[in-house]
Coordinates of C-alpha atoms in Angstrom, one line a residue:
M1 CA -72.9 28.4 58.7
T2 CA -74.9 25.5 57.2
S3 CA -73.2 22.1 57.4
R4 CA -73.7 18.5 58.1
S5 CA -71.9 17.2 61.2
T6 CA -71.5 13.5 61.8
N7 CA -69.3 10.7 62.8
K8 CA -70.6 8.5 60.1
I9 CA -68.1 7.8 57.3
T10 CA -70.9 7.9 54.7
D11 CA -71.4 11.6 55.3
S12 CA -67.8 12.7 55.0
L13 CA -66.5 14.6 52.0
W14 CA -64.2 11.7 51.3
H15 CA -67.1 9.2 50.9
E16 CA -68.9 11.5 48.5
T17 CA -65.8 12.1 46.3
C18 CA -64.3 8.6 46.4
A19 CA -63.6 7.2 43.0
E20 CA -62.4 3.7 44.1
H21 CA -64.9 0.9 44.7
I22 CA -64.8 -2.7 45.7
V23 CA -67.2 -5.6 46.4
A24 CA -66.4 -7.4 49.7
P25 CA -69.3 -9.5 50.9
A26 CA -69.5 -10.6 54.6
L27 CA -68.1 -13.9 55.6
N28 CA -70.8 -16.6 56.0
S29 CA -68.9 -19.9 56.0
E30 CA -66.0 -21.7 57.6
V31 CA -62.7 -21.1 55.8
T32 CA -58.9 -21.5 56.2
T33 CA -56.1 -19.1 55.2
D34 CA -52.4 -18.6 55.7
L35 CA -52.8 -15.0 57.1
L36 CA -55.8 -13.4 58.7
I37 CA -55.9 -9.6 59.0
I38 CA -58.4 -7.9 61.3
G39 CA -59.0 -4.3 60.3
G40 CA -59.6 -2.8 56.8
G41 CA -57.5 0.4 57.1
Y42 CA -54.1 1.4 55.8
T43 CA -52.1 -1.0 58.0
G44 CA -54.2 -4.1 57.4
L45 CA -54.6 -3.5 53.7
S46 CA -50.9 -2.7 53.1
A47 CA -50.1 -6.0 54.9
A48 CA -52.7 -7.8 52.8
L49 CA -51.4 -6.4 49.5
R50 CA -47.8 -7.4 50.4
A51 CA -48.6 -10.9 51.5
A52 CA -51.0 -11.6 48.6
E53 CA -48.4 -10.4 46.1
S54 CA -45.9 -12.8 47.7
G55 CA -48.2 -15.8 47.1
V56 CA -49.7 -16.1 50.6
S57 CA -53.4 -16.8 51.0
V58 CA -54.9 -13.8 52.8
R59 CA -58.3 -12.9 54.3
V60 CA -59.1 -9.5 55.6
I61 CA -62.1 -8.9 57.8
E62 CA -63.5 -5.4 58.5
A63 CA -66.3 -4.9 61.1
F64 CA -67.9 -2.1 59.0
T65 CA -66.7 -0.9 55.6
I66 CA -63.2 -0.5 54.2
G67 CA -61.8 2.8 55.6
H68 CA -64.5 3.2 58.2
G69 CA -62.1 4.2 60.9
G70 CA -59.2 6.7 60.8
S71 CA -58.3 5.8 57.2
G72 CA -61.4 7.3 55.9
R73 CA -61.7 10.3 58.2
N74 CA -58.3 11.9 58.3
V75 CA -56.8 15.0 56.7
G76 CA -55.0 13.2 53.9
L77 CA -51.5 14.4 54.6
V78 CA -48.8 11.9 53.5
N79 CA -46.1 13.0 55.9
A80 CA -42.5 11.9 56.1
G81 CA -41.6 10.7 59.5
L82 CA -43.5 11.2 62.8
W83 CA -44.8 14.2 64.7
L84 CA -41.9 13.9 67.1
P85 CA -38.5 15.3 66.0
P86 CA -35.7 12.7 65.8
K87 CA -34.0 13.5 69.1
D88 CA -37.2 13.0 71.0
I89 CA -37.6 9.6 69.3
N90 CA -34.1 8.7 70.2
A91 CA -34.7 9.6 73.8
T92 CA -37.4 7.0 74.0
L93 CA -36.0 4.2 71.8
G94 CA -32.2 4.8 72.0
T95 CA -30.1 6.3 69.3
D96 CA -29.7 3.2 67.0
A97 CA -33.4 2.2 67.1
G98 CA -34.6 5.8 66.9
E99 CA -32.4 6.8 63.9
R100 CA -33.6 3.6 62.1
L101 CA -37.2 4.4 62.7
T102 CA -36.7 8.0 61.6
R103 CA -35.0 6.8 58.4
I104 CA -37.6 4.2 57.6
L105 CA -40.6 6.6 58.1
G106 CA -38.8 9.4 56.4
A107 CA -39.2 7.3 53.2
A108 CA -42.8 6.4 53.9
P109 CA -44.2 8.8 51.2
N110 CA -42.1 6.9 48.7
L111 CA -44.0 3.7 49.5
V112 CA -47.4 5.4 49.5
F113 CA -47.0 7.3 46.2
D114 CA -45.2 4.3 44.5
T115 CA -48.1 2.0 45.5
I116 CA -50.6 4.5 44.2
R117 CA -48.8 4.7 40.9
R118 CA -48.1 1.0 40.6
H119 CA -51.8 0.1 41.2
D120 CA -53.3 3.1 39.5
I121 CA -55.2 4.1 42.7
S122 CA -57.6 7.0 41.9
C123 CA -57.1 9.1 45.1
E124 CA -56.1 12.6 43.9
P125 CA -52.4 12.2 44.7
V126 CA -50.4 15.4 44.8
R127 CA -46.8 15.2 45.9
N128 CA -46.0 18.9 46.2
G129 CA -44.8 18.8 49.8
T130 CA -46.3 20.0 53.1
L131 CA -45.9 23.2 55.0
H132 CA -45.6 23.0 58.8
C133 CA -46.5 26.6 59.6
A134 CA -45.6 28.7 62.6
H135 CA -48.9 29.9 64.2
A136 CA -47.1 32.7 65.9
P137 CA -43.6 34.1 66.1
S138 CA -42.9 31.8 69.0
G139 CA -43.6 28.8 66.7
L140 CA -40.5 29.6 64.7
R141 CA -38.3 28.2 67.5
D142 CA -40.0 24.8 67.1
L143 CA -39.6 24.9 63.4
E144 CA -35.9 25.9 63.6
N145 CA -35.3 23.0 66.0
R146 CA -37.0 20.6 63.6
F147 CA -35.1 22.0 60.6
S148 CA -31.8 21.6 62.3
Q149 CA -32.4 18.0 63.3
L150 CA -33.9 16.9 60.0
S151 CA -31.4 18.6 57.8
A152 CA -28.6 17.1 59.8
R153 CA -30.0 13.7 58.8
G154 CA -30.1 14.5 55.1
A155 CA -33.8 15.4 54.9
P156 CA -34.4 17.9 52.0
V157 CA -36.4 20.3 54.2
T158 CA -36.3 24.1 53.8
L159 CA -37.1 26.8 56.4
L160 CA -39.2 29.5 54.9
N161 CA -39.4 33.0 56.3
R162 CA -42.7 34.9 56.9
D163 CA -42.9 36.6 53.6
E164 CA -42.2 33.3 51.7
V165 CA -44.8 31.3 53.5
I166 CA -47.4 34.1 53.3
S167 CA -47.0 33.9 49.5
R168 CA -47.3 30.1 49.5
V169 CA -50.3 29.9 51.8
G170 CA -52.1 33.1 50.8
S171 CA -52.6 34.2 54.3
K172 CA -51.0 36.8 56.5
H173 CA -51.5 34.7 59.6
V174 CA -48.5 32.5 59.2
H175 CA -45.1 33.4 60.6
G176 CA -42.8 31.0 58.8
A177 CA -42.9 27.3 57.8
L178 CA -40.9 24.1 57.4
F179 CA -41.3 22.9 53.8
D180 CA -40.9 19.1 53.3
P181 CA -40.9 18.2 49.6
R182 CA -41.0 14.4 50.4
A183 CA -44.6 14.7 51.5
G184 CA -48.0 15.4 49.8
T185 CA -51.7 14.9 50.0
I186 CA -54.2 12.2 48.9
Q187 CA -58.0 11.5 49.1
P188 CA -57.5 9.3 52.2
L189 CA -60.6 7.0 51.8
A190 CA -59.9 6.4 48.2
Y191 CA -56.4 5.3 49.0
A192 CA -57.7 2.8 51.5
I193 CA -60.3 1.4 49.1
G194 CA -57.7 1.4 46.3
L195 CA -55.3 -0.7 48.5
A196 CA -58.2 -3.2 49.1
R197 CA -58.9 -3.4 45.4
A198 CA -55.2 -4.0 44.7
A199 CA -55.0 -6.7 47.4
Q200 CA -58.1 -8.4 45.9
Q201 CA -56.5 -8.3 42.4
A202 CA -53.4 -10.0 44.0
G203 CA -55.5 -12.8 45.4
A204 CA -56.5 -11.5 48.9
I205 CA -60.2 -12.1 50.0
V206 CA -61.7 -9.1 51.7
H207 CA -64.9 -9.2 53.9
E208 CA -66.7 -6.1 55.0
Q209 CA -69.4 -6.2 57.7
T210 CA -67.5 -9.0 59.4
S211 CA -66.6 -8.5 63.1
A212 CA -64.2 -10.8 65.0
L213 CA -66.1 -12.0 68.1
D214 CA -63.9 -14.6 69.6
I215 CA -60.2 -15.5 69.1
E216 CA -58.2 -18.5 70.4
K217 CA -55.1 -20.3 69.5
V218 CA -55.7 -24.0 68.9
G219 CA -52.5 -25.9 68.3
D220 CA -50.7 -24.1 65.5
A221 CA -53.8 -22.2 64.2
W222 CA -55.7 -19.1 65.2
R223 CA -59.4 -19.7 65.3
V224 CA -61.5 -16.6 64.8
Q225 CA -65.3 -16.7 65.2
T226 CA -67.5 -14.2 63.4
K227 CA -71.2 -13.7 63.4
K228 CA -71.9 -16.1 60.5
G229 CA -68.5 -17.8 59.9
R230 CA -65.2 -19.0 61.3
I231 CA -61.7 -18.6 60.1
S232 CA -58.7 -20.8 60.8
A233 CA -55.4 -19.1 60.1
K234 CA -51.7 -19.9 60.5
Q235 CA -50.8 -16.2 61.2
L236 CA -52.6 -13.2 62.4
I237 CA -52.3 -9.4 62.1
V238 CA -54.6 -7.1 64.1
A239 CA -54.8 -3.6 62.6
T240 CA -57.8 -1.8 64.2
N241 CA -55.8 1.0 65.8
G242 CA -58.1 3.8 67.2
Y243 CA -61.3 2.0 66.2
A244 CA -60.7 -1.3 67.9
I245 CA -63.7 -3.3 69.1
P246 CA -63.1 -5.6 72.1
V247 CA -62.7 -9.2 71.0
R248 CA -62.9 -12.1 73.4
G249 CA -59.5 -13.7 73.8
L250 CA -57.6 -10.8 72.3
P251 CA -55.5 -8.2 74.3
D252 CA -56.9 -4.7 74.2
P253 CA -53.9 -2.4 73.5
K254 CA -54.7 0.8 75.3
V255 CA -54.5 4.1 73.4
I256 CA -55.6 7.6 74.3
P257 CA -58.4 8.6 72.0
V258 CA -58.0 12.2 70.6
H259 CA -60.5 13.5 68.2
Y260 CA -60.0 15.7 65.2
F261 CA -62.7 17.4 63.1
Q262 CA -62.8 18.9 59.6
A263 CA -65.0 20.9 57.4
A264 CA -64.9 21.5 53.6
T265 CA -66.2 24.4 51.6
E266 CA -67.7 24.0 48.2
P267 CA -65.1 24.2 45.4
L268 CA -63.4 27.6 45.3
T269 CA -63.5 29.8 42.2
P270 CA -60.5 29.7 39.9
K271 CA -59.6 33.2 41.2
Q272 CA -59.8 32.1 44.9
Q273 CA -57.7 29.0 44.1
A274 CA -55.0 31.1 42.5
S275 CA -54.6 33.0 45.8
I276 CA -54.8 30.2 48.3
L277 CA -52.3 27.3 48.3
D278 CA -51.6 27.8 44.6
N279 CA -49.1 24.9 44.7
K280 CA -51.5 22.6 46.6
E281 CA -49.3 21.9 49.6
G282 CA -50.9 20.4 52.7
C283 CA -50.5 22.5 55.9
W284 CA -50.7 22.2 59.6
D285 CA -49.5 24.5 62.4
T286 CA -47.4 24.6 65.5
A287 CA -50.2 25.5 67.9
M288 CA -50.6 23.3 71.0
V289 CA -54.2 22.8 69.8
M290 CA -53.3 22.4 66.2
S291 CA -55.2 23.0 63.0
S292 CA -54.7 22.0 59.4
W293 CA -55.8 23.2 56.0
R294 CA -55.5 22.0 52.4
L295 CA -57.2 21.9 49.0
D296 CA -58.8 18.7 47.5
G297 CA -58.8 17.9 43.8
A298 CA -61.9 19.9 43.1
G299 CA -60.5 23.0 44.9
R300 CA -62.4 22.7 48.1
L301 CA -60.7 24.2 51.1
I302 CA -60.6 21.6 53.9
I303 CA -59.8 23.1 57.3
G304 CA -59.9 21.4 60.7
G305 CA -58.6 21.2 64.3
M306 CA -58.5 19.1 67.4
G307 CA -61.9 18.3 69.0
Q308 CA -65.0 16.1 68.9
L309 CA -68.3 16.8 67.2
G310 CA -71.6 15.4 68.2
H311 CA -71.2 16.4 71.9
L312 CA -71.3 19.4 74.1
G313 CA -68.1 21.0 72.6
Q314 CA -69.5 21.0 69.1
G315 CA -70.7 24.6 69.2
A316 CA -67.3 25.8 70.4
H317 CA -65.4 23.9 67.7
L318 CA -67.6 24.9 64.8
G319 CA -67.8 28.5 66.0
W320 CA -64.0 28.7 66.1
L321 CA -63.8 27.1 62.7
K322 CA -65.9 29.9 61.1
R323 CA -63.7 32.5 62.8
K324 CA -60.5 30.7 61.8
L325 CA -61.5 30.6 58.2
A326 CA -62.4 34.3 58.2
K327 CA -59.2 35.3 59.9
M328 CA -56.8 33.2 57.7
F329 CA -58.6 33.9 54.4
P330 CA -60.8 37.0 54.7
A331 CA -62.1 36.6 51.2
L332 CA -63.8 33.4 52.4
A333 CA -65.5 34.9 55.4
G334 CA -69.0 33.7 55.7
T335 CA -68.5 30.8 53.3
D336 CA -70.7 27.8 54.1
F337 CA -69.2 24.4 54.8
G338 CA -70.8 21.6 52.7
H339 CA -69.5 18.9 55.0
T340 CA -68.2 18.5 58.5
W341 CA -67.0 15.3 60.1
F342 CA -64.6 14.0 62.7
G343 CA -62.4 11.0 63.5
R344 CA -60.4 9.4 66.3
I345 CA -56.6 9.5 66.6
A346 CA -55.0 6.7 68.6
M347 CA -52.3 8.3 70.8
T348 CA -49.7 6.5 72.9
E349 CA -47.9 8.0 75.9
E350 CA -44.7 8.6 74.0
Y351 CA -46.4 9.6 70.6
L352 CA -44.8 6.6 68.9
P353 CA -46.5 3.7 67.1
K354 CA -46.1 0.3 68.7
I355 CA -46.2 -3.4 67.7
L356 CA -47.5 -5.9 70.2
Q357 CA -46.3 -9.5 69.6
L358 CA -48.6 -12.2 70.8
D359 CA -46.3 -15.0 69.7
D360 CA -44.2 -15.8 66.6
T361 CA -47.3 -15.9 64.4
A362 CA -49.3 -12.9 65.6
L363 CA -48.7 -9.1 65.7
I364 CA -50.8 -6.1 66.6
S365 CA -50.0 -2.6 65.4
F366 CA -51.4 0.6 66.9
G367 CA -50.8 4.2 68.1
Y368 CA -49.9 6.2 65.0
S369 CA -50.7 9.4 67.0
G370 CA -52.1 11.3 64.0
R371 CA -49.7 10.0 61.3
G372 CA -51.6 7.0 59.9
I373 CA -51.1 7.1 56.2
G374 CA -47.3 6.8 55.8
P375 CA -46.5 4.8 59.0
G376 CA -49.6 2.6 58.6
S377 CA -48.6 1.7 55.1
V378 CA -45.0 1.0 56.2
F379 CA -45.9 -1.0 59.4
G380 CA -48.4 -3.1 57.5
K381 CA -46.0 -4.1 54.8
A382 CA -43.3 -4.7 57.4
M383 CA -45.5 -6.9 59.6
A384 CA -46.4 -9.1 56.6
D385 CA -42.7 -9.4 55.7
A386 CA -41.8 -10.3 59.3
L387 CA -44.4 -13.0 59.6
M388 CA -43.6 -14.5 56.2
S389 CA -39.9 -14.6 56.9
G390 CA -40.1 -15.3 60.7
D391 CA -37.6 -12.4 61.2
M392 CA -39.0 -9.8 63.6
S393 CA -35.8 -7.8 63.3
Q394 CA -37.0 -6.2 60.1
L395 CA -39.9 -4.5 61.8
P396 CA -39.6 -0.7 61.9
R397 CA -39.4 -0.9 65.7
A398 CA -38.9 -3.8 68.0
P399 CA -42.2 -5.5 69.1
T400 CA -43.2 -5.7 72.8
R401 CA -45.0 -8.4 74.6
H402 CA -46.9 -6.1 77.0
H403 CA -48.5 -2.6 76.8
H404 CA -50.6 -0.6 79.1
I405 CA -51.7 3.1 79.6
A406 CA -53.1 4.2 82.9
H407 CA -56.1 6.6 83.2
V408 CA -57.0 6.6 79.5
G409 CA -60.4 8.3 80.2
L410 CA -58.9 11.1 82.2
R411 CA -56.3 11.8 79.5
Q412 CA -58.9 11.8 76.8
A413 CA -60.9 14.3 78.8
Y414 CA -57.8 16.5 79.2
Y415 CA -57.3 16.7 75.4
E416 CA -60.9 17.4 74.6
T417 CA -61.4 19.9 77.4
G418 CA -58.3 21.8 76.3
A419 CA -59.4 21.9 72.7
T420 CA -62.9 23.0 73.7
L421 CA -61.7 25.8 76.0
T422 CA -59.2 27.0 73.4
H423 CA -61.8 27.1 70.6
L424 CA -64.2 29.0 72.9
V425 CA -61.9 32.0 73.0
K426 CA -59.4 31.6 70.1
D427 CA -59.4 33.9 67.0
R428 CA -62.0 36.3 68.3
V429 CA -61.6 39.9 67.2

């Protein structure tokens, strides 16, 4: 298997195929603004677009390039809701707050695809739904439980039997699926850059290669020092999520880093595309160490799973990937991968995104636990609205003043070790 493996965004498939472009020079002066946003991913850019369209002066600073973090490295599934089923969310948040979060995030794909359409973002949007596939007969129980809970809340989901999902996926190694027509797929980096372009057109000023080094509250203003400039802002949103860089004077919300890697074939032939995901749904499975697969706009098969490349487990992960491809789609056995890359997921203990409130003028959002596109877009827009109105009750979930996770390093090692050991033995003949 010949492939390129890297953690650099410039070597991912998404960077190579991105059709959106912006110019965002680094900050090199002292400026003032109404709203400063730290982080150039879905959350920060969604907030910037909302605030700029509302007439607020906005600056966005990104330490690297737009979409450098999870927004440019993920699978590109625009899911409805969270990974947790509604009853589990309610058990953590309470029934009223949980049902509200489920309802808001169930409509997240509407916001994403409406934004793409409204701003003509060139990001290969396909809203043909997703298939949550049972990796084994035992996985059907999980899907039946999710179907029961979601359909009881009016979600238009469908439970597919084994024969139906084999026909949809083009593989015999699926045992049923939960189809969600609300969802879809996008080119994830292009969506992020398209959001930045739309925000710029609405009046926001975006700076790449601009790290926040020091933050302090002086009177009614937030003062943020960068390498070559300084920003004074009335309000502040921090949206760095899994790629946060420590900043002096800013709390460091703890998350559990969990890595996810992907590989992409070259474009499949028309005959191959006709037999694999002919309707272009995005897929992932019910396995504890989950995997995903989908097609991009050019017909490349993109397949991935939990794990980190660039370290001792890389051989296990990439060896499994070759076996996984051959097992699921025998006609593609031995196919080379043109690109491999990986990214970092920011997990919380309860698998729910959180908002940390520093004061009435500053919010930090983090912990999407693998569901960044829809929730990030929703949370960013909502945080902008909350700061502009002064009404925190309109946030998707109530903000907290304190947050901590113990033994982050041990928990990270647990996930990576489990993924590595699984991939050493899984899918062998």
